Amino acid sequence: MDWINVLWPLLGVLFGFAAGWLAKRHLGRREESRALNELVTYLHLKRTLAPITPQPSAAGPMEARHRSAVQDLRENLMETLAHLSLGSAATEVLMRMSAACNRYLRDVAADPGRYQFALMELRRNLDEDLRILTDGRRDVEYLSPGEAPARKGVPPSSGGKNGKSGTGGKSGTSRKSGMPGTTRQDGTARTRQ
């Protein structure tokens, strides 16, 4: 009789421990999947990784812009690594992706005129690693790097931090009416006739 009084609380503690461990493991996997999906989406939206036909070119502002974008990409990879659980299979893949970014930065520093070739090599490496990362994982969806469709109605050279033109919509339309025309300084629309 006395052993039953000890056994039930002991079983309750063991059951509680097992339930807590399983819940923590499940939440850790969800957090990891969320972080990996964010990374895949980030790479998909990264216009620097859009496929191009590489050509030799002089180093200039575009090369510097791409170099900066790859540095941001490498930082994002490191942040995603911090969200992975210990011993995750994705760790090795993310480390290879980071090494590919480092290789791009090193190659471009040595020969800036061939940055487009190095960029397409980086894109191929990232695409291959993304396919490995998403293969066999139901909860992480593959999206090709740099191939997100361009936003409609916003020219690539439009001003502003959020990519919108100063008229509050499509270039050449009035803010209030949405009709072609101009906007007066007082904010009223004046349409063309």
Tab-separated table of N, CA, C and O in Angstrom, residues 18-144:
chain	number	residue	atom	x	y	z
A	18	ALA	N	7.869	14.579	-19.258
A	18	ALA	CA	7.810	14.141	-20.658
A	18	ALA	C	6.935	15.075	-21.489
A	18	ALA	O	7.294	15.442	-22.614
A	19	ALA	N	5.801	15.489	-20.939
A	19	ALA	CA	4.920	16.400	-21.668
A	19	ALA	C	5.599	17.757	-21.905
A	19	ALA	O	5.520	18.330	-22.995
A	20	GLY	N	6.297	18.259	-20.908
A	20	GLY	CA	7.024	19.528	-21.052
A	20	GLY	C	8.140	19.425	-22.075
A	20	GLY	O	8.341	20.337	-22.888
A	21	TRP	N	8.864	18.308	-22.050
A	21	TRP	CA	9.962	18.116	-23.002
A	21	TRP	C	9.435	18.046	-24.433
A	21	TRP	O	9.981	18.663	-25.346
A	22	LEU	N	8.338	17.312	-24.647
A	22	LEU	CA	7.748	17.208	-25.984
A	22	LEU	C	7.217	18.558	-26.470
A	22	LEU	O	7.373	18.913	-27.640
A	23	ALA	N	6.598	19.318	-25.579
A	23	ALA	CA	6.076	20.629	-25.963
A	23	ALA	C	7.222	21.570	-26.341
A	23	ALA	O	7.138	22.297	-27.343
A	24	LYS	N	8.297	21.550	-25.553
A	24	LYS	CA	9.441	22.408	-25.856
A	24	LYS	C	10.074	22.014	-27.186
A	24	LYS	O	10.450	22.866	-27.987
A	25	ARG	N	10.172	20.724	-27.439
A	25	ARG	CA	10.752	20.253	-28.700
A	25	ARG	C	9.886	20.681	-29.887
A	25	ARG	O	10.393	21.121	-30.920
A	26	HIS	N	8.577	20.578	-29.733
A	26	HIS	CA	7.657	20.984	-30.797
A	26	HIS	C	7.766	22.485	-31.065
A	26	HIS	O	7.820	22.915	-32.219
A	27	LEU	N	7.807	23.274	-30.002
A	27	LEU	CA	7.930	24.723	-30.173
A	27	LEU	C	9.270	25.092	-30.806
A	27	LEU	O	9.346	26.011	-31.621
A	28	GLY	N	10.332	24.370	-30.449
A	28	GLY	CA	11.641	24.611	-31.047
A	28	GLY	C	11.641	24.332	-32.537
A	28	GLY	O	12.219	25.082	-33.329
A	29	ARG	N	10.969	23.273	-32.945
A	29	ARG	CA	10.874	22.953	-34.374
A	29	ARG	C	10.059	23.995	-35.122
A	29	ARG	O	10.386	24.353	-36.250
A	30	ARG	N	8.993	24.466	-34.504
A	30	ARG	CA	8.176	25.512	-35.139
A	30	ARG	C	8.979	26.785	-35.301
A	30	ARG	O	8.910	27.435	-36.344
A	31	GLU	N	9.747	27.149	-34.286
A	31	GLU	CA	10.585	28.349	-34.360
A	31	GLU	C	11.630	28.194	-35.459
A	31	GLU	O	11.885	29.118	-36.232
A	32	GLU	N	12.232	27.024	-35.544
A	32	GLU	CA	13.230	26.761	-36.581
A	32	GLU	C	12.602	26.833	-37.973
A	32	GLU	O	13.155	27.458	-38.883
A	33	SER	N	11.447	26.247	-38.145
A	33	SER	CA	10.761	26.286	-39.442
A	33	SER	C	10.382	27.706	-39.822
A	33	SER	O	10.515	28.107	-40.980
A	34	ARG	N	9.934	28.481	-38.845
A	34	ARG	CA	9.580	29.880	-39.111
A	34	ARG	C	10.805	30.653	-39.569
A	34	ARG	O	10.761	31.394	-40.548
A	35	ALA	N	11.929	30.465	-38.879
A	35	ALA	CA	13.162	31.165	-39.240
A	35	ALA	C	13.647	30.753	-40.632
A	35	ALA	O	14.086	31.597	-41.425
A	36	LEU	N	13.554	29.465	-40.946
A	36	LEU	CA	13.984	28.998	-42.270
A	36	LEU	C	13.065	29.512	-43.371
A	36	LEU	O	13.533	29.904	-44.453
A	37	ASN	N	11.767	29.547	-43.117
A	37	ASN	CA	10.839	30.108	-44.111
A	37	ASN	C	11.098	31.591	-44.333
A	37	ASN	O	11.002	32.081	-45.456
A	38	GLU	N	11.407	32.318	-43.273
A	38	GLU	CA	11.735	33.738	-43.426
A	38	GLU	C	12.994	33.910	-44.265
A	38	GLU	O	13.067	34.808	-45.109
A	39	LEU	N	13.981	33.060	-44.054
A	39	LEU	CA	15.208	33.126	-44.839
A	39	LEU	C	14.945	32.821	-46.309
A	39	LEU	O	15.431	33.529	-47.197
A	40	VAL	N	14.155	31.781	-46.578
A	40	VAL	CA	13.835	31.423	-47.962
A	40	VAL	C	13.100	32.575	-48.648
A	40	VAL	O	13.410	32.939	-49.793
A	41	THR	N	12.164	33.192	-47.955
A	41	THR	CA	11.434	34.330	-48.511
A	41	THR	C	12.358	35.517	-48.731
A	41	THR	O	12.286	36.195	-49.762
A	42	TYR	N	13.245	35.778	-47.791
A	42	TYR	CA	14.209	36.870	-47.918
A	42	TYR	C	15.074	36.679	-49.163
A	42	TYR	O	15.278	37.614	-49.942
A	43	LEU	N	15.562	35.470	-49.371
A	43	LEU	CA	16.380	35.184	-50.552
A	43	LEU	C	15.554	35.297	-51.833
A	43	LEU	O	16.054	35.742	-52.857
A	44	HIS	N	14.302	34.903	-51.772
A	44	HIS	CA	13.425	34.978	-52.937
A	44	HIS	C	13.182	36.435	-53.346
A	44	HIS	O	13.118	36.752	-54.531
A	45	LEU	N	13.073	37.298	-52.374
A	45	LEU	CA	12.795	38.712	-52.647
A	45	LEU	C	14.055	39.524	-52.954
A	45	LEU	O	13.958	40.672	-53.368
A	46	LYS	N	15.212	38.951	-52.750
A	46	LYS	CA	16.491	39.658	-52.924
A	46	LYS	C	16.755	39.883	-54.407
A	46	LYS	O	17.153	38.986	-55.131
A	47	ARG	N	16.551	41.098	-54.898
A	47	ARG	CA	16.711	41.426	-56.314
A	47	ARG	C	18.162	41.270	-56.773
A	47	ARG	O	18.428	41.062	-57.950
A	48	THR	N	19.102	41.362	-55.869
A	48	THR	CA	20.511	41.167	-56.219
A	48	THR	C	20.743	39.778	-56.786
A	48	THR	O	21.616	39.586	-57.629
A	49	LEU	N	19.953	38.806	-56.348
A	49	LEU	CA	20.132	37.425	-56.786
A	49	LEU	C	19.308	37.077	-58.026
A	49	LEU	O	19.255	35.916	-58.421
A	50	ALA	N	18.673	38.076	-58.635
A	50	ALA	CA	17.890	37.814	-59.841
A	50	ALA	C	18.805	37.302	-60.943
A	50	ALA	O	19.942	37.764	-61.093
A	51	PRO	N	18.343	36.319	-61.711
A	51	PRO	CA	19.194	35.760	-62.765
A	51	PRO	C	19.483	36.791	-63.856
A	51	PRO	O	18.578	37.508	-64.292
A	52	ILE	N	20.731	36.876	-64.257
A	52	ILE	CA	21.169	37.769	-65.328
A	52	ILE	C	22.144	37.009	-66.214
A	52	ILE	O	22.616	35.941	-65.845
A	53	THR	N	22.431	37.580	-67.362
A	53	THR	CA	23.496	37.060	-68.204
A	53	THR	C	24.740	37.859	-67.847
A	53	THR	O	24.817	39.053	-68.158
A	54	PRO	N	25.701	37.246	-67.157
A	54	PRO	CA	26.852	38.016	-66.672
A	54	PRO	C	27.748	38.501	-67.805
A	54	PRO	O	27.915	37.818	-68.815
A	55	GLN	N	28.286	39.694	-67.603
A	55	GLN	CA	29.212	40.304	-68.556
A	55	GLN	C	30.302	41.002	-67.767
A	55	GLN	O	30.044	41.533	-66.684
A	56	PRO	N	31.520	41.037	-68.307
A	56	PRO	CA	32.565	41.799	-67.628
A	56	PRO	C	32.169	43.277	-67.589
A	56	PRO	O	31.623	43.805	-68.554
A	57	SER	N	32.392	43.911	-66.471
A	57	SER	CA	32.053	45.326	-66.349
A	57	SER	C	32.995	45.981	-65.361
A	57	SER	O	33.597	45.324	-64.515
A	58	ALA	N	33.094	47.273	-65.486
A	58	ALA	CA	33.967	48.029	-64.584
A	58	ALA	C	33.323	48.099	-63.199
A	58	ALA	O	32.108	48.133	-63.064
A	59	ALA	N	34.175	48.110	-62.199
A	59	ALA	CA	33.675	48.256	-60.823
A	59	ALA	C	33.060	49.639	-60.699
A	59	ALA	O	33.556	50.613	-61.248
A	60	GLY	N	31.981	49.722	-60.005
A	60	GLY	CA	31.298	51.000	-59.849
A	60	GLY	C	30.217	50.885	-58.797
A	60	GLY	O	30.258	50.007	-57.924
A	61	PRO	N	29.216	51.748	-58.888
A	61	PRO	CA	28.172	51.755	-57.862
A	61	PRO	C	27.345	50.465	-57.828
A	61	PRO	O	26.917	50.044	-56.764
A	62	MET	N	27.138	49.826	-58.972
A	62	MET	CA	26.366	48.572	-58.961
A	62	MET	C	27.135	47.469	-58.250
A	62	MET	O	26.555	46.687	-57.499
A	63	GLU	N	28.432	47.399	-58.478
A	63	GLU	CA	29.258	46.389	-57.809
A	63	GLU	C	29.224	46.607	-56.305
A	63	GLU	O	29.075	45.672	-55.526
A	64	ALA	N	29.329	47.868	-55.886
A	64	ALA	CA	29.292	48.177	-54.449
A	64	ALA	C	27.918	47.840	-53.860
A	64	ALA	O	27.828	47.343	-52.735
A	65	ARG	N	26.852	48.104	-54.623
A	65	ARG	CA	25.503	47.788	-54.148
A	65	ARG	C	25.329	46.288	-53.955
A	65	ARG	O	24.786	45.826	-52.951
A	66	HIS	N	25.818	45.510	-54.915
A	66	HIS	CA	25.703	44.050	-54.801
A	66	HIS	C	26.573	43.511	-53.664
A	66	HIS	O	26.169	42.598	-52.950
A	67	ARG	N	27.748	44.080	-53.497
A	67	ARG	CA	28.625	43.652	-52.402
A	67	ARG	C	27.947	43.906	-51.055
A	67	ARG	O	27.947	43.052	-50.166
A	68	SER	N	27.334	45.075	-50.920
A	68	SER	CA	26.626	45.409	-49.685
A	68	SER	C	25.433	44.464	-49.453
A	68	SER	O	25.183	44.026	-48.323
A	69	ALA	N	24.725	44.133	-50.534
A	69	ALA	CA	23.580	43.224	-50.412
A	69	ALA	C	24.028	41.828	-49.983
A	69	ALA	O	23.362	41.175	-49.177
A	70	VAL	N	25.160	41.374	-50.479
A	70	VAL	CA	25.669	40.049	-50.087
A	70	VAL	C	26.130	40.078	-48.631
A	70	VAL	O	25.942	39.100	-47.904
A	71	GLN	N	26.686	41.183	-48.185
A	71	GLN	CA	27.062	41.299	-46.772
A	71	GLN	C	25.811	41.234	-45.892
A	71	GLN	O	25.815	40.573	-44.852
A	72	ASP	N	24.732	41.904	-46.313
A	72	ASP	CA	23.469	41.833	-45.574
A	72	ASP	C	22.930	40.405	-45.563
A	72	ASP	O	22.419	39.934	-44.550
A	73	LEU	N	23.052	39.741	-46.693
A	73	LEU	CA	22.600	38.357	-46.803
A	73	LEU	C	23.363	37.466	-45.833
A	73	LEU	O	22.776	36.630	-45.140
A	74	ARG	N	24.670	37.655	-45.758
A	74	ARG	CA	25.494	36.856	-44.846
A	74	ARG	C	25.077	37.103	-43.391
A	74	ARG	O	24.987	36.165	-42.596
A	75	GLU	N	24.792	38.358	-43.040
A	75	GLU	CA	24.328	38.668	-41.682
A	75	GLU	C	22.989	37.994	-41.404
A	75	GLU	O	22.762	37.475	-40.306
A	76	ASN	N	22.098	37.993	-42.394
A	76	ASN	CA	20.800	37.350	-42.222
A	76	ASN	C	20.962	35.853	-42.017
A	76	ASN	O	20.245	35.239	-41.212
A	77	LEU	N	21.900	35.238	-42.717
A	77	LEU	CA	22.186	33.815	-42.522
A	77	LEU	C	22.647	33.539	-41.091
A	77	LEU	O	22.226	32.565	-40.468
A	78	MET	N	23.509	34.404	-40.569
A	78	MET	CA	24.007	34.222	-39.204
A	78	MET	C	22.882	34.389	-38.178
A	78	MET	O	22.823	33.665	-37.185
A	79	GLU	N	21.977	35.328	-38.432
A	79	GLU	CA	20.832	35.503	-37.534
A	79	GLU	C	19.925	34.275	-37.567
A	79	GLU	O	19.402	33.852	-36.534
A	80	THR	N	19.736	33.707	-38.748
A	80	THR	CA	18.910	32.501	-38.863
A	80	THR	C	19.569	31.338	-38.140
A	80	THR	O	18.882	30.537	-37.496
A	81	LEU	N	20.885	31.244	-38.213
A	81	LEU	CA	21.604	30.182	-37.490
A	81	LEU	C	21.321	30.245	-35.990
A	81	LEU	O	21.237	29.213	-35.336
A	82	ALA	N	21.178	31.449	-35.469
A	82	ALA	CA	20.920	31.612	-34.039
A	82	ALA	C	19.552	31.046	-33.639
A	82	ALA	O	19.341	30.712	-32.476
A	83	HIS	N	18.623	30.926	-34.593
A	83	HIS	CA	17.285	30.419	-34.295
A	83	HIS	C	17.166	28.909	-34.446
A	83	HIS	O	16.117	28.342	-34.149
A	84	LEU	N	18.222	28.264	-34.913
A	84	LEU	CA	18.170	26.815	-35.090
A	84	LEU	C	18.417	26.103	-33.772
A	84	LEU	O	19.165	26.583	-32.925
A	85	SER	N	17.796	24.943	-33.643
A	85	SER	CA	18.018	24.154	-32.439
A	85	SER	C	19.372	23.451	-32.533
A	85	SER	O	19.905	23.241	-33.626
A	86	LEU	N	19.902	23.096	-31.385
A	86	LEU	CA	21.205	22.447	-31.320
A	86	LEU	C	21.164	21.125	-32.078
A	86	LEU	O	20.265	20.325	-31.903
A	87	GLY	N	22.125	20.918	-32.955
A	87	GLY	CA	22.199	19.681	-33.727
A	87	GLY	C	21.267	19.638	-34.922
A	87	GLY	O	21.038	18.571	-35.487
A	88	SER	N	20.734	20.778	-35.335
A	88	SER	CA	19.831	20.814	-36.472
A	88	SER	C	20.564	20.453	-37.760
A	88	SER	O	21.719	20.827	-37.971
A	89	ALA	N	19.874	19.729	-38.636
A	89	ALA	CA	20.456	19.362	-39.929
A	89	ALA	C	20.643	20.587	-40.824
A	89	ALA	O	21.471	20.565	-41.733
A	90	ALA	N	19.897	21.649	-40.569
A	90	ALA	CA	19.994	22.855	-41.391
A	90	ALA	C	21.253	23.664	-41.095
A	90	ALA	O	21.644	24.504	-41.900
A	91	THR	N	21.903	23.406	-39.985
A	91	THR	CA	23.089	24.177	-39.611
A	91	THR	C	24.184	24.062	-40.658
A	91	THR	O	24.759	25.072	-41.079
A	92	GLU	N	24.457	22.850	-41.110
A	92	GLU	CA	25.512	22.643	-42.108
A	92	GLU	C	25.191	23.372	-43.412
A	92	GLU	O	26.066	23.979	-44.034
A	93	VAL	N	23.922	23.343	-43.823
A	93	VAL	CA	23.521	24.000	-45.067
A	93	VAL	C	23.694	25.515	-44.948
A	93	VAL	O	24.222	26.166	-45.855
A	94	LEU	N	23.278	26.078	-43.821
A	94	LEU	CA	23.424	27.523	-43.641
A	94	LEU	C	24.891	27.934	-43.554
A	94	LEU	O	25.261	29.012	-44.031
A	95	MET	N	25.718	27.082	-42.989
A	95	MET	CA	27.160	27.385	-42.947
A	95	MET	C	27.751	27.383	-44.362
A	95	MET	O	28.602	28.218	-44.684
A	96	ARG	N	27.301	26.445	-45.212
A	96	ARG	CA	27.759	26.435	-46.611
A	96	ARG	C	27.293	27.687	-47.345
A	96	ARG	O	28.025	28.253	-48.163
A	97	MET	N	26.078	28.127	-47.064
A	97	MET	CA	25.560	29.337	-47.698
A	97	MET	C	26.378	30.553	-47.268
A	97	MET	O	26.703	31.420	-48.088
A	98	SER	N	26.722	30.619	-46.010
A	98	SER	CA	27.553	31.708	-45.506
A	98	SER	C	28.942	31.668	-46.139
A	98	SER	O	29.501	32.706	-46.502
A	99	ALA	N	29.497	30.468	-46.291
A	99	ALA	CA	30.812	30.325	-46.936
A	99	ALA	C	30.745	30.776	-48.398
A	99	ALA	O	31.700	31.376	-48.908
A	100	ALA	N	29.632	30.513	-49.073
A	100	ALA	CA	29.470	30.963	-50.458
A	100	ALA	C	29.450	32.490	-50.529
A	100	ALA	O	30.026	33.081	-51.449
A	101	CYS	N	28.814	33.134	-49.552
A	101	CYS	CA	28.816	34.607	-49.497
A	101	CYS	C	30.238	35.119	-49.272
A	101	CYS	O	30.664	36.091	-49.919
A	102	ASN	N	30.964	34.490	-48.362
A	102	ASN	CA	32.351	34.889	-48.111
A	102	ASN	C	33.209	34.718	-49.368
A	102	ASN	O	34.048	35.569	-49.680
A	103	ARG	N	32.997	33.626	-50.085
A	103	ARG	CA	33.744	33.376	-51.316
A	103	ARG	C	33.439	34.457	-52.358
A	103	ARG	O	34.332	34.958	-53.034
A	104	TYR	N	32.161	34.855	-52.475
A	104	TYR	CA	31.781	35.934	-53.398
A	104	TYR	C	32.514	37.220	-53.025
A	104	TYR	O	33.099	37.875	-53.891
A	105	LEU	N	32.472	37.578	-51.751
A	105	LEU	CA	33.108	38.824	-51.310
A	105	LEU	C	34.615	38.785	-51.559
A	105	LEU	O	35.204	39.786	-51.983
A	106	ARG	N	35.236	37.660	-51.338
A	106	ARG	CA	36.669	37.517	-51.578
A	106	ARG	C	36.988	37.614	-53.074
A	106	ARG	O	37.910	38.317	-53.485
A	107	ASP	N	36.216	36.928	-53.906
A	107	ASP	CA	36.444	36.950	-55.353
A	107	ASP	C	36.239	38.342	-55.944
A	107	ASP	O	36.999	38.778	-56.811
A	108	VAL	N	35.223	39.040	-55.480
A	108	VAL	CA	34.944	40.380	-55.999
A	108	VAL	C	36.007	41.376	-55.536
A	108	VAL	O	36.380	42.279	-56.283
A	109	ALA	N	36.523	41.180	-54.339
A	109	ALA	CA	37.605	42.063	-53.872
A	109	ALA	C	38.852	41.860	-54.736
A	109	ALA	O	39.575	42.824	-55.012
A	110	ALA	N	39.083	40.631	-55.189
A	110	ALA	CA	40.263	40.352	-56.018
A	110	ALA	C	40.070	40.841	-57.453
A	110	ALA	O	41.023	41.316	-58.075
A	111	ASP	N	38.848	40.740	-58.000
A	111	ASP	CA	38.593	41.137	-59.384
A	111	ASP	C	37.191	41.741	-59.487
A	111	ASP	O	36.235	41.059	-59.859
A	112	PRO	N	37.042	43.034	-59.170
A	112	PRO	CA	35.715	43.662	-59.158
A	112	PRO	C	35.011	43.662	-60.515
A	112	PRO	O	33.796	43.691	-60.579
A	113	GLY	N	35.752	43.607	-61.613
A	113	GLY	CA	35.150	43.637	-62.941
A	113	GLY	C	34.366	42.383	-63.279
A	113	GLY	O	33.554	42.376	-64.204
A	114	ARG	N	34.568	41.316	-62.539
A	114	ARG	CA	33.872	40.051	-62.808
A	114	ARG	C	32.811	39.770	-61.741
A	114	ARG	O	32.442	38.622	-61.505
A	115	TYR	N	32.301	40.831	-61.130
A	115	TYR	CA	31.345	40.642	-60.044
A	115	TYR	C	30.062	39.965	-60.520
A	115	TYR	O	29.443	39.212	-59.764
A	116	GLN	N	29.637	40.199	-61.758
A	116	GLN	CA	28.405	39.573	-62.234
A	116	GLN	C	28.565	38.054	-62.345
A	116	GLN	O	27.637	37.305	-62.033
A	117	PHE	N	29.737	37.595	-62.779
A	117	PHE	CA	29.987	36.160	-62.853
A	117	PHE	C	29.994	35.544	-61.458
A	117	PHE	O	29.413	34.478	-61.240
A	118	ALA	N	30.647	36.230	-60.524
A	118	ALA	CA	30.688	35.737	-59.143
A	118	ALA	C	29.292	35.748	-58.518
A	118	ALA	O	28.942	34.853	-57.748
A	119	LEU	N	28.487	36.743	-58.879
A	119	LEU	CA	27.132	36.840	-58.349
A	119	LEU	C	26.262	35.677	-58.838
A	119	LEU	O	25.502	35.086	-58.063
A	120	MET	N	26.403	35.312	-60.100
A	120	MET	CA	25.621	34.187	-60.617
A	120	MET	C	26.114	32.857	-60.046
A	120	MET	O	25.323	31.935	-59.843
A	121	GLU	N	27.396	32.757	-59.765
A	121	GLU	CA	27.924	31.565	-59.091
A	121	GLU	C	27.351	31.475	-57.672
A	121	GLU	O	26.955	30.404	-57.212
A	122	LEU	N	27.295	32.617	-56.978
A	122	LEU	CA	26.694	32.655	-55.642
A	122	LEU	C	25.229	32.242	-55.718
A	122	LEU	O	24.757	31.451	-54.901
A	123	ARG	N	24.510	32.749	-56.713
A	123	ARG	CA	23.102	32.410	-56.870
A	123	ARG	C	22.931	30.900	-57.073
A	123	ARG	O	22.053	30.277	-56.484
A	124	ARG	N	23.766	30.295	-57.905
A	124	ARG	CA	23.678	28.845	-58.142
A	124	ARG	C	23.936	28.066	-56.843
A	124	ARG	O	23.225	27.106	-56.529
A	125	ASN	N	24.948	28.496	-56.086
A	125	ASN	CA	25.255	27.818	-54.818
A	125	ASN	C	24.100	27.948	-53.825
A	125	ASN	O	23.727	26.978	-53.161
A	126	LEU	N	23.534	29.154	-53.707
A	126	LEU	CA	22.425	29.371	-52.774
A	126	LEU	C	21.194	28.575	-53.207
A	126	LEU	O	20.496	27.994	-52.368
A	127	ASP	N	20.933	28.542	-54.515
A	127	ASP	CA	19.786	27.796	-55.016
A	127	ASP	C	19.935	26.305	-54.702
A	127	ASP	O	18.993	25.655	-54.238
A	128	GLU	N	21.120	25.776	-54.921
A	128	GLU	CA	21.380	24.362	-54.623
A	128	GLU	C	21.194	24.074	-53.132
A	128	GLU	O	20.565	23.087	-52.745
A	129	ASP	N	21.708	24.963	-52.280
A	129	ASP	CA	21.567	24.767	-50.833
A	129	ASP	C	20.121	24.934	-50.375
A	129	ASP	O	19.675	24.234	-49.459
A	130	LEU	N	19.377	25.838	-51.013
A	130	LEU	CA	17.965	25.989	-50.660
A	130	LEU	C	17.179	24.730	-51.022
A	130	LEU	O	16.285	24.320	-50.285
A	131	ARG	N	17.517	24.128	-52.127
A	131	ARG	CA	16.831	22.884	-52.512
A	131	ARG	C	17.123	21.779	-51.495
A	131	ARG	O	16.235	21.014	-51.144
A	132	ILE	N	18.357	21.718	-51.020
A	132	ILE	CA	18.708	20.732	-49.991
A	132	ILE	C	17.968	21.047	-48.691
A	132	ILE	O	17.440	20.159	-48.027
A	133	LEU	N	17.911	22.327	-48.343
A	133	LEU	CA	17.268	22.758	-47.103
A	133	LEU	C	15.784	22.429	-47.082
A	133	LEU	O	15.245	22.027	-46.052
A	134	THR	N	15.120	22.581	-48.220
A	134	THR	CA	13.670	22.378	-48.264
A	134	THR	C	13.280	20.957	-48.643
A	134	THR	O	12.112	20.598	-48.523
A	135	ASP	N	14.224	20.148	-49.110
A	135	ASP	CA	13.923	18.778	-49.502
A	135	ASP	C	13.589	17.942	-48.269
A	135	ASP	O	14.356	17.856	-47.328
A	136	GLY	N	12.443	17.334	-48.287
A	136	GLY	CA	12.051	16.456	-47.181
A	136	GLY	C	11.462	17.181	-45.984
A	136	GLY	O	11.103	16.554	-45.004
A	137	ARG	N	11.365	18.491	-46.042
A	137	ARG	CA	10.757	19.250	-44.930
A	137	ARG	C	9.421	19.777	-45.410
A	137	ARG	O	9.373	20.657	-46.263
A	138	ARG	N	8.359	19.282	-44.831
A	138	ARG	CA	7.024	19.737	-45.242
A	138	ARG	C	6.790	21.191	-44.876
A	138	ARG	O	6.031	21.882	-45.521
A	139	ASP	N	7.421	21.631	-43.810
A	139	ASP	CA	7.115	22.935	-43.256
A	139	ASP	C	7.983	24.071	-43.794
A	139	ASP	O	7.817	25.215	-43.408
A	140	VAL	N	8.911	23.784	-44.713
A	140	VAL	CA	9.737	24.825	-45.325
A	140	VAL	C	9.554	24.718	-46.828
A	140	VAL	O	9.879	23.708	-47.432
A	141	GLU	N	9.033	25.789	-47.423
A	141	GLU	CA	8.702	25.785	-48.843
A	141	GLU	C	9.841	26.380	-49.668
A	141	GLU	O	10.399	27.411	-49.311
A	142	TYR	N	10.171	25.733	-50.779
A	142	TYR	CA	11.235	26.215	-51.667
A	142	TYR	C	10.731	27.377	-52.506
A	142	TYR	O	9.655	27.329	-53.091
A	143	LEU	N	11.525	28.443	-52.550
A	143	LEU	CA	11.324	29.572	-53.451
A	143	LEU	C	12.679	29.902	-54.048
A	143	LEU	O	13.671	29.999	-53.332
A	144	SER	N	12.739	30.080	-55.344
A	144	SER	CA	14.001	30.334	-56.029
A	144	SER	C	14.555	31.710	-55.639
A	144	SER	O	13.819	32.688	-55.609
